[in-house]
mmCIF file of C-alpha atoms in Angstrom:
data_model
loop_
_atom_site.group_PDB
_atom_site.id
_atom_site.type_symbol
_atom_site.label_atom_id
_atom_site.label_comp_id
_atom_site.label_asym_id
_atom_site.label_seq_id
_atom_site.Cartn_x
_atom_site.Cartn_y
_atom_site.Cartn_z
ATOM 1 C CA UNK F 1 -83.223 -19.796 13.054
ATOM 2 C CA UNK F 2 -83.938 -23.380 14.072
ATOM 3 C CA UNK F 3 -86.014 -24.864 16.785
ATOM 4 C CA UNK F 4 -82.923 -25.979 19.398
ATOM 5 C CA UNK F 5 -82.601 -29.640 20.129
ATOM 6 C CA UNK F 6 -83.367 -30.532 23.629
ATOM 7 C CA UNK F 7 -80.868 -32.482 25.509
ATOM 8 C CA UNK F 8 -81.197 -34.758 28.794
ATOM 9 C CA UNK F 9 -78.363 -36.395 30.415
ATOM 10 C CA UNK F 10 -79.327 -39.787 31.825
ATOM 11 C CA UNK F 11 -76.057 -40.916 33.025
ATOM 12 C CA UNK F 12 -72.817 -38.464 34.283
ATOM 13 C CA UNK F 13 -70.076 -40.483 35.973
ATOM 14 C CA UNK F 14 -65.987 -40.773 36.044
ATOM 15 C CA UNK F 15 -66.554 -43.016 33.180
ATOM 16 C CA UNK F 16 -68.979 -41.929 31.520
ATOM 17 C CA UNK F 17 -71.978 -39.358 30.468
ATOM 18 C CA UNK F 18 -74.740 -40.635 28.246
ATOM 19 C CA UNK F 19 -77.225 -37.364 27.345
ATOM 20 C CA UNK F 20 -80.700 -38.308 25.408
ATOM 21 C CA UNK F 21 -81.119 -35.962 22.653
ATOM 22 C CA UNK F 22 -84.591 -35.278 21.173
ATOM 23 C CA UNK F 23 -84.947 -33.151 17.898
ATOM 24 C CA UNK F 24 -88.292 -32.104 16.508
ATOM 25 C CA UNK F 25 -88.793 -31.593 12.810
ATOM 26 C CA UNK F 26 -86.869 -28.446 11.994
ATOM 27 C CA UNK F 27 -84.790 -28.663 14.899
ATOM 28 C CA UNK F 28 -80.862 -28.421 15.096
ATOM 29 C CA UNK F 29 -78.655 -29.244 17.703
ATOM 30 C CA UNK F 30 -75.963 -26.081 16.187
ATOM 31 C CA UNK F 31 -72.335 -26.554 15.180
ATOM 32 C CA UNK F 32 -70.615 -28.342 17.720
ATOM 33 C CA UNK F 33 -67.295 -30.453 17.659
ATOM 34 C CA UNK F 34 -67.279 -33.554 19.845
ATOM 35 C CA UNK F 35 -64.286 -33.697 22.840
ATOM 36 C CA UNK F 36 -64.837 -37.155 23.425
ATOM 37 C CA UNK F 37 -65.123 -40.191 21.999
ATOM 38 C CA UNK F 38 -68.629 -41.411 21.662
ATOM 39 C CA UNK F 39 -71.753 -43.872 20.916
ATOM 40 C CA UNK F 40 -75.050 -43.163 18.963
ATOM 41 C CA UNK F 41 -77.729 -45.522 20.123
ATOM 42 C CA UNK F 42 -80.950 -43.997 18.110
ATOM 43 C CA UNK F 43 -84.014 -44.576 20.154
ATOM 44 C CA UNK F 44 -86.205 -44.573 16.883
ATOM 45 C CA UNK F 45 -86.094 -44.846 13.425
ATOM 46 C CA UNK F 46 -85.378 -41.765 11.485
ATOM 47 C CA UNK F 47 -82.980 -39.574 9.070
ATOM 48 C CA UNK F 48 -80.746 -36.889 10.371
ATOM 49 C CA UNK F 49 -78.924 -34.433 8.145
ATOM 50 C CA UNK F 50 -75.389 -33.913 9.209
ATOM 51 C CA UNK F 51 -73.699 -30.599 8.211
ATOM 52 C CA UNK F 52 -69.619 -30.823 7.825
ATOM 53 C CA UNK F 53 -68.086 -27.850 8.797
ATOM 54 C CA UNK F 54 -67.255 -27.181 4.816
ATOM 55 C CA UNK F 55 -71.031 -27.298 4.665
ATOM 56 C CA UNK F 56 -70.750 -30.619 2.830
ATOM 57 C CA UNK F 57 -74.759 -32.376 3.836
ATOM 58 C CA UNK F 58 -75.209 -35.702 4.305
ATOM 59 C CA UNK F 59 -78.350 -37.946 5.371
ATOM 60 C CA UNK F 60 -77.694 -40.819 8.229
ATOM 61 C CA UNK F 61 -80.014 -43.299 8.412
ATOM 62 C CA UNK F 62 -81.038 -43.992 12.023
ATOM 63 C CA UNK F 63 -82.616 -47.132 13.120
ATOM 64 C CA UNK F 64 -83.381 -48.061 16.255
ATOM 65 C CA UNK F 65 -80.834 -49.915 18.411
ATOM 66 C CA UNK F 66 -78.449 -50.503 15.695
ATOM 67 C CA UNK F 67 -75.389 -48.567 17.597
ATOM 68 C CA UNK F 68 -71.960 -46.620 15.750
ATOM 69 C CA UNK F 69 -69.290 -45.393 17.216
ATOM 70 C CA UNK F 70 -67.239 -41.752 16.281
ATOM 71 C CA UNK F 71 -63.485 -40.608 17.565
ATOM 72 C CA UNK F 72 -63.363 -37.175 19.683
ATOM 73 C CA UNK F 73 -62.937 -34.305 17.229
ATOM 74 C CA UNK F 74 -65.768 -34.989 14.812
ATOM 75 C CA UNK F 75 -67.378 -31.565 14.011
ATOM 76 C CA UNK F 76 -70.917 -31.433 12.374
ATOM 77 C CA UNK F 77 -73.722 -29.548 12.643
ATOM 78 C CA UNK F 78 -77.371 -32.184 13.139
ATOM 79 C CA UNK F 79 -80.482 -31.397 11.662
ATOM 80 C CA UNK F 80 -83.745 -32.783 11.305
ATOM 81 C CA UNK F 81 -85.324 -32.015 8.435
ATOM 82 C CA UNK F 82 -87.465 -35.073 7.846
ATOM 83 C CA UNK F 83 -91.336 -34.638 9.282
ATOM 84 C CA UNK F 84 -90.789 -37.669 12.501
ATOM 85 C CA UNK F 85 -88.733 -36.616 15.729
ATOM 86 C CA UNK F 86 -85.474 -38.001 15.925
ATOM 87 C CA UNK F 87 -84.456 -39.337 19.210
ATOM 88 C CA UNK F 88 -81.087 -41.031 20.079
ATOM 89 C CA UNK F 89 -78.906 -41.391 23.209
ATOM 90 C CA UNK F 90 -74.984 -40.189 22.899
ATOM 91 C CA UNK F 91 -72.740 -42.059 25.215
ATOM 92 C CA UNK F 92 -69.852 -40.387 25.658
ATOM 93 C CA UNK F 93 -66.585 -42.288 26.890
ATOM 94 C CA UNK F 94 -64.288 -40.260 29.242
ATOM 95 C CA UNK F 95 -61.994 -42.546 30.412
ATOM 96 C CA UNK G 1 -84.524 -75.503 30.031
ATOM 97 C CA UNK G 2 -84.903 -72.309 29.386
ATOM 98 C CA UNK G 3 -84.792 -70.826 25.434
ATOM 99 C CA UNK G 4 -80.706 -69.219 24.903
ATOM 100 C CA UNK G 5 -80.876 -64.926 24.717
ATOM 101 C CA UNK G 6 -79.209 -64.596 21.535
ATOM 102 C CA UNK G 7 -76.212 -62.091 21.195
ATOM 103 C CA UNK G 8 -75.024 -59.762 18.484
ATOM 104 C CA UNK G 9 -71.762 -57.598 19.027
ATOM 105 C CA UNK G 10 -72.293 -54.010 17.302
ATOM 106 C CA UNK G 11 -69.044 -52.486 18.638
ATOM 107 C CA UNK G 12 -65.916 -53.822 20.109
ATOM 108 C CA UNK G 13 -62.589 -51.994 20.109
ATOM 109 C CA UNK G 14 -60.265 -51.005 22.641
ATOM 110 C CA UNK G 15 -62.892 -48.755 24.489
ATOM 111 C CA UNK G 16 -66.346 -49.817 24.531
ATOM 112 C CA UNK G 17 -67.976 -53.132 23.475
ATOM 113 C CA UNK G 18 -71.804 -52.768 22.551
ATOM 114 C CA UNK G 19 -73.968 -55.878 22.402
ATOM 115 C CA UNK G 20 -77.339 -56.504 21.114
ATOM 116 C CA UNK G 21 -79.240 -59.005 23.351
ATOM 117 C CA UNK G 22 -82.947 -60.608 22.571
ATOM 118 C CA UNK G 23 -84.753 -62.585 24.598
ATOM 119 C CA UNK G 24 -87.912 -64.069 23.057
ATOM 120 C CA UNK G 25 -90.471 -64.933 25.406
ATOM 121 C CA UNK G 26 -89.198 -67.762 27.598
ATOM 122 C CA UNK G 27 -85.464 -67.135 26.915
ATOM 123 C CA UNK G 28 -82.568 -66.570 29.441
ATOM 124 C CA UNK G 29 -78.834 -64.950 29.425
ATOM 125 C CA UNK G 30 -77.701 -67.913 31.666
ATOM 126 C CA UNK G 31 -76.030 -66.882 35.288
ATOM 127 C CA UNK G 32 -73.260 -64.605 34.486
ATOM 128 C CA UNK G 33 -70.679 -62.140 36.164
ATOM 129 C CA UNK G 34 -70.255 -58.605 34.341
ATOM 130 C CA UNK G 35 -66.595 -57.929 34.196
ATOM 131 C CA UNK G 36 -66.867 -54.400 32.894
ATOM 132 C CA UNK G 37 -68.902 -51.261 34.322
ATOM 133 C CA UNK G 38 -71.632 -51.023 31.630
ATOM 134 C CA UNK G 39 -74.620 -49.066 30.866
ATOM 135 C CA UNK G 40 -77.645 -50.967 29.671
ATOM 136 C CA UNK G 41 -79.976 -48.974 26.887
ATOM 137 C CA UNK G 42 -83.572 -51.026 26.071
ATOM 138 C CA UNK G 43 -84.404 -50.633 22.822
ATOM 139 C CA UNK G 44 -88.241 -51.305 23.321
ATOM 140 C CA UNK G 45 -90.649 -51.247 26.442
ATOM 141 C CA UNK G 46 -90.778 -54.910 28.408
ATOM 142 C CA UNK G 47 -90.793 -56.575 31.887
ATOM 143 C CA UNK G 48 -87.436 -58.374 32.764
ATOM 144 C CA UNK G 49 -86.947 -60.859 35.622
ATOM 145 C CA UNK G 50 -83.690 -60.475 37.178
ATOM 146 C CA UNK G 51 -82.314 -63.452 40.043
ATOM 147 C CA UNK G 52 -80.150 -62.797 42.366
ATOM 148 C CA UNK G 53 -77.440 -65.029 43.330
ATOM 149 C CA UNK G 54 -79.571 -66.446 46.465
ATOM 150 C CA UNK G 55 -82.414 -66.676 44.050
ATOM 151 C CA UNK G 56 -84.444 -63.377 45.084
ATOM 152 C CA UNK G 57 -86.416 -62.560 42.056
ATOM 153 C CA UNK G 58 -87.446 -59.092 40.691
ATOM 154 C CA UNK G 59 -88.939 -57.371 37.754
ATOM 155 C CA UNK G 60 -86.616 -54.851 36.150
ATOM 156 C CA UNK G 61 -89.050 -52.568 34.249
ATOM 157 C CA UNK G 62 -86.850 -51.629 30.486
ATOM 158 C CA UNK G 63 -88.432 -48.330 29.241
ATOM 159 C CA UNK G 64 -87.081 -47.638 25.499
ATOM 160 C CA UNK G 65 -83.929 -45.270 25.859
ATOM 161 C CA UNK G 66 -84.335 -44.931 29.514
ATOM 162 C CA UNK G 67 -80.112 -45.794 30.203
ATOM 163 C CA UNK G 68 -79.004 -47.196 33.264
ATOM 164 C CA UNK G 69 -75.364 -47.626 34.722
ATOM 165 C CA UNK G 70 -73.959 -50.630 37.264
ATOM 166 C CA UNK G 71 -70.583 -51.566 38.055
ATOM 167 C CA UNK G 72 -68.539 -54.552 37.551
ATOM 168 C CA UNK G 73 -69.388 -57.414 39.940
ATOM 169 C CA UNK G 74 -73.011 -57.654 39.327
ATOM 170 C CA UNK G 75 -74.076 -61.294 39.370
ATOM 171 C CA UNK G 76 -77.091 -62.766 37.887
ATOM 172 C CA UNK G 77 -79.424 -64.426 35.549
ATOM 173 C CA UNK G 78 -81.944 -62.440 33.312
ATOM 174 C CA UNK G 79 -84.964 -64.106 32.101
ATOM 175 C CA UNK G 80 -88.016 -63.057 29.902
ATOM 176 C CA UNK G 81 -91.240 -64.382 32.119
ATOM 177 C CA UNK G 82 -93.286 -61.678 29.905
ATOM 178 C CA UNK G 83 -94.846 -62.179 26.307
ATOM 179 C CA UNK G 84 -93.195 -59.543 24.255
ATOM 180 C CA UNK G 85 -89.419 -59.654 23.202
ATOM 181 C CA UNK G 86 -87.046 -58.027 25.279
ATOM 182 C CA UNK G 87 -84.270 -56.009 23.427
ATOM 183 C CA UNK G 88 -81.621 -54.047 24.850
ATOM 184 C CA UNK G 89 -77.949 -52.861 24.307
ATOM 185 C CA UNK G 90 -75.558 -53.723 26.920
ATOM 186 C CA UNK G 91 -72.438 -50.845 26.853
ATOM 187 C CA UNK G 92 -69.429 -52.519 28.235
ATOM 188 C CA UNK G 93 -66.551 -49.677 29.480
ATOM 189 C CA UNK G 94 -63.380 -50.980 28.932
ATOM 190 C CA UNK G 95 -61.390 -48.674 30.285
#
């Protein structure tokens, strides 16, 4: 089983909730699916395995302050399998 | 005159608008009026001079991935009186 991801939320408002996310190597955050529509701002540099619910993998390539956006109802599973902590802040848009 | 912050737009759609802004040592953003609620996410460690309307001056310390949130209406210049870059994402709400 992986190490869990830890998880820190910054920011929780009518508008909007931004949560810092820290994941050591080996960690995982588990399979989740996303209810809002959201921003990645990566803190650091780093790789992140994504895991599609067909259990399709994929690498993203984080680097710092370079920013993407996602539409609620993504569904992934993150992973870090690379040897550096990933770090990034979600921002997630309620309104 | 002060040295221009420059500006790079990393998201705009009908939600959010994320914008890169550096400011070498020296530069300014110019006296502006935020429109939009908005979260601001530094990207690296640095000392930032904020004036006030009235011209009260203070330091704004920008820890990397330490978010903060302020509401529309804010009013001010922002200037980099330190020796290292300043880089930071503004998060504009939209909605």
């Amino acid at each position: 089983m992986p190490l869990a991801a830890t998880s820190t939320v910054q920011i929780d408002n009518d508008e909007v909730r931004v949560t810092e996310w820290r994941l050591a190597p080996g960690a995982a955050t588990g399979h989740h699916r996303h209810g809002m529509d959201y921003v990645i701002v990566p803190v650091a540099d780093g790789d992140m395995t994504i895991v599609a619910p067909d259990g399709t993998r994929s690498i993203a390539k984080l680097k710092a302050g370079q920013s993407y956006f996602r539409k609620a109802g993504v569904e992934h599973d993150v992973l870090n399998e690379s040897t550096a902590e990933i770090v990034f802040l979600e921002v997630e848009l309620k309104a």
